[in-house]
Amino acid sequence: MATFTSTTNGNLADGATYGNTSPGSRGTDFPGDDDVLVVDTGDTVTMNADATIGSVDIKGTLTTDGTARTLTLDDGGQGYICEHRGTVSTTINLTINSNYAGNRLIRLNGTSGNFNDVSITLQSAARVLEYVMNTTIDGDLSIPMGTLQSYSPLYSLTVTKACTVGNSGKLILGSSTVSLGTLNVNNSANALITFSSATTTITLNPNSTHSTWGFSLGSAATCNMNGGTIKFAKVDSGTRYMQMGAEGVHVLNDVIVDTDYDIPWASFFEAASLDIQDGNLNSYGGSTGITITGALTVGNGTDVALLGYTDDSNGFHDQKFGSVTINANGTLKASNQTATISGGGHCFTDKGTFTHSDGKVEF
C-alpha cells in the first residue's frame, strides 16, 4: 500500500499528477490496487477512464473528462475508504468492493457535489460500512453484500433514485429522516432493513430503475420497523406498485400516503395506522387483503384520497381496521366480503364517501 498525493492538476492515471514519472506505471507512479489517492487542496484530478484504487481522500476536486466514470475502492487500510471533503463534479459512480476486516467509514458529501450511483459489494456479508455526516446520493444505492449503517443515529440519508438491498445486504438506518426514490429489499433470508425511527419517505421517483415496484419487501427478508413512520410522497407521473409478502410477514408501523397517483398493493398490506391524505391506495385486481390495527384516515385538506380496489368485479379479500375516519374528500371502498372494525370510541366516522360493495360490515 502506498499513498499518492496530488501536487498539481492532472489525470488520475498519470504519474506527473503526483510529481512522478509521466505517464509512469500503475502502483508505482500513480495509484493502483490498495493504494491511497489524496486529491490535495487546490488541485483538480481528472478521471479519463474508470479506475480501481484502495481508498480516496478528496480535499480538492475530483472530476472526469466529461464522460461518466466509475471509481472502484478496494480498501487501502485506512479508517476512511472514501473521504469526500472537497468537490466532486460531473458524473462519478462509486463502487466499494473492499477486502478489509472490521468496520470502515465513508464520507460521501463534501463542500460541493455528490457521487452518482453507489454500489456496496463487500467481500463478506459480516463487514460494515458506516456513513459519516448527512449523506446524499444523486443516483441509485445498491447493497448486494455487507452492511451500510449510520455512524451516528442522527445522520440522514437521501437516495434520489432506487435503493436496493441485495440477497446478502443490510441497510440499518438511525433516528434521522431518510428519503429514498424507491425501495426494494430482496427476497432473501440474509437481506435486512431497519427503518428510521423518525420518518422514511419513499418518493416513488419515476426516474428510478425500479420502473414498476416503488416499494417491495421480500417475504424472506428481515424488516425492522423501528417505531418510525413510512411516508409515500408525491410523484411526477405514473403508477408504482408495492408488495409486502403474505399476511403476517411484514407489518409496517404508521404509514402516510400523500401522492397524486395510484399505489396498488400486490400482496397483503398490514400497518399499525394508515393516513391517506392524497392519491389512491388500492388492491391490485382486488386480490389481496388489508389489515390496519389502529386508525384508518382517508382524505385530508382539499386533496382527494381513495382506499379501494382496481377491479370491482374481481372481488376483494377481507378488510380489518381498528377505526375508520372518512373525511369530506375521502372515499373508502369496502370489501365485498367482510370489513371488520374493531376499535372502541368513535370507531366509524363518515363525512365523505363510503361504498359498501354489497359486502358485510362487522363492528
Short mmCIF file of N, CA, C and O in Angstrom, two decimals, residues 4-9 18 37-45 57-61:
data_model
loop_
_atom_site.label_atom_id
_atom_site.label_comp_id
_atom_site.label_asym_id
_atom_site.label_seq_id
_atom_site.Cartn_x
_atom_site.Cartn_y
_atom_site.Cartn_z
N PHE A 4 -0.56 8.27 -2.70
CA PHE A 4 -0.23 9.19 -3.81
C PHE A 4 -1.01 10.48 -3.59
O PHE A 4 -2.24 10.49 -3.65
N THR A 5 -0.27 11.56 -3.34
CA THR A 5 -0.88 12.86 -3.09
C THR A 5 -0.62 13.77 -4.28
O THR A 5 0.54 13.92 -4.73
N SER A 6 -1.68 14.37 -4.82
CA SER A 6 -1.52 15.23 -5.98
C SER A 6 -0.65 16.44 -5.64
O SER A 6 -0.71 16.98 -4.53
N THR A 7 0.16 16.86 -6.60
CA THR A 7 0.97 18.06 -6.45
C THR A 7 0.59 19.14 -7.47
O THR A 7 1.07 20.26 -7.40
N THR A 8 -0.29 18.76 -8.41
CA THR A 8 -0.73 19.68 -9.45
C THR A 8 -2.00 19.14 -10.07
O THR A 8 -2.46 18.04 -9.74
N ASN A 9 -2.61 19.91 -10.98
CA ASN A 9 -3.75 19.40 -11.73
C ASN A 9 -3.28 18.34 -12.72
O ASN A 9 -2.19 18.47 -13.31
N TYR A 18 1.42 13.47 -9.50
CA TYR A 18 1.92 13.24 -8.15
C TYR A 18 3.43 13.52 -8.05
O TYR A 18 4.09 13.12 -7.09
N LEU A 37 -5.39 7.44 -2.74
CA LEU A 37 -5.33 8.66 -3.53
C LEU A 37 -5.75 9.84 -2.66
O LEU A 37 -6.85 9.83 -2.09
N VAL A 38 -4.87 10.85 -2.56
CA VAL A 38 -5.21 12.08 -1.87
C VAL A 38 -5.25 13.20 -2.91
O VAL A 38 -4.22 13.52 -3.53
N VAL A 39 -6.44 13.75 -3.14
CA VAL A 39 -6.59 14.91 -4.01
C VAL A 39 -6.39 16.13 -3.13
O VAL A 39 -7.27 16.48 -2.33
N ASP A 40 -5.23 16.77 -3.25
CA ASP A 40 -4.87 17.81 -2.30
C ASP A 40 -5.65 19.09 -2.55
O ASP A 40 -6.19 19.34 -3.65
N THR A 41 -5.74 19.91 -1.53
CA THR A 41 -6.45 21.18 -1.60
C THR A 41 -5.92 22.03 -2.74
O THR A 41 -4.70 22.21 -2.89
N GLY A 42 -6.82 22.55 -3.58
CA GLY A 42 -6.44 23.39 -4.70
C GLY A 42 -6.15 22.65 -5.99
O GLY A 42 -6.04 23.27 -7.05
N ASP A 43 -6.02 21.32 -5.93
CA ASP A 43 -5.73 20.53 -7.12
C ASP A 43 -7.01 19.94 -7.71
O ASP A 43 -7.97 19.66 -6.98
N THR A 44 -6.99 19.71 -9.02
CA THR A 44 -8.07 19.02 -9.71
C THR A 44 -7.51 17.76 -10.36
O THR A 44 -6.62 17.83 -11.20
N VAL A 45 -8.02 16.61 -9.94
CA VAL A 45 -7.62 15.33 -10.50
C VAL A 45 -8.75 14.83 -11.39
O VAL A 45 -9.90 14.76 -10.96
N ASP A 57 -9.17 10.25 -0.61
CA ASP A 57 -9.38 11.40 0.28
C ASP A 57 -9.43 12.63 -0.60
O ASP A 57 -8.41 13.04 -1.18
N ILE A 58 -10.61 13.21 -0.74
CA ILE A 58 -10.82 14.34 -1.65
C ILE A 58 -10.83 15.63 -0.85
O ILE A 58 -11.80 15.94 -0.15
N LYS A 59 -9.73 16.39 -0.96
CA LYS A 59 -9.66 17.73 -0.36
C LYS A 59 -9.87 18.80 -1.42
O LYS A 59 -10.41 19.86 -1.14
N GLY A 60 -9.39 18.52 -2.63
CA GLY A 60 -9.56 19.42 -3.75
C GLY A 60 -10.76 19.03 -4.58
O GLY A 60 -11.87 18.87 -4.06
N THR A 61 -10.54 18.82 -5.90
CA THR A 61 -11.64 18.49 -6.82
C THR A 61 -11.33 17.19 -7.56
O THR A 61 -10.24 17.04 -8.14
#
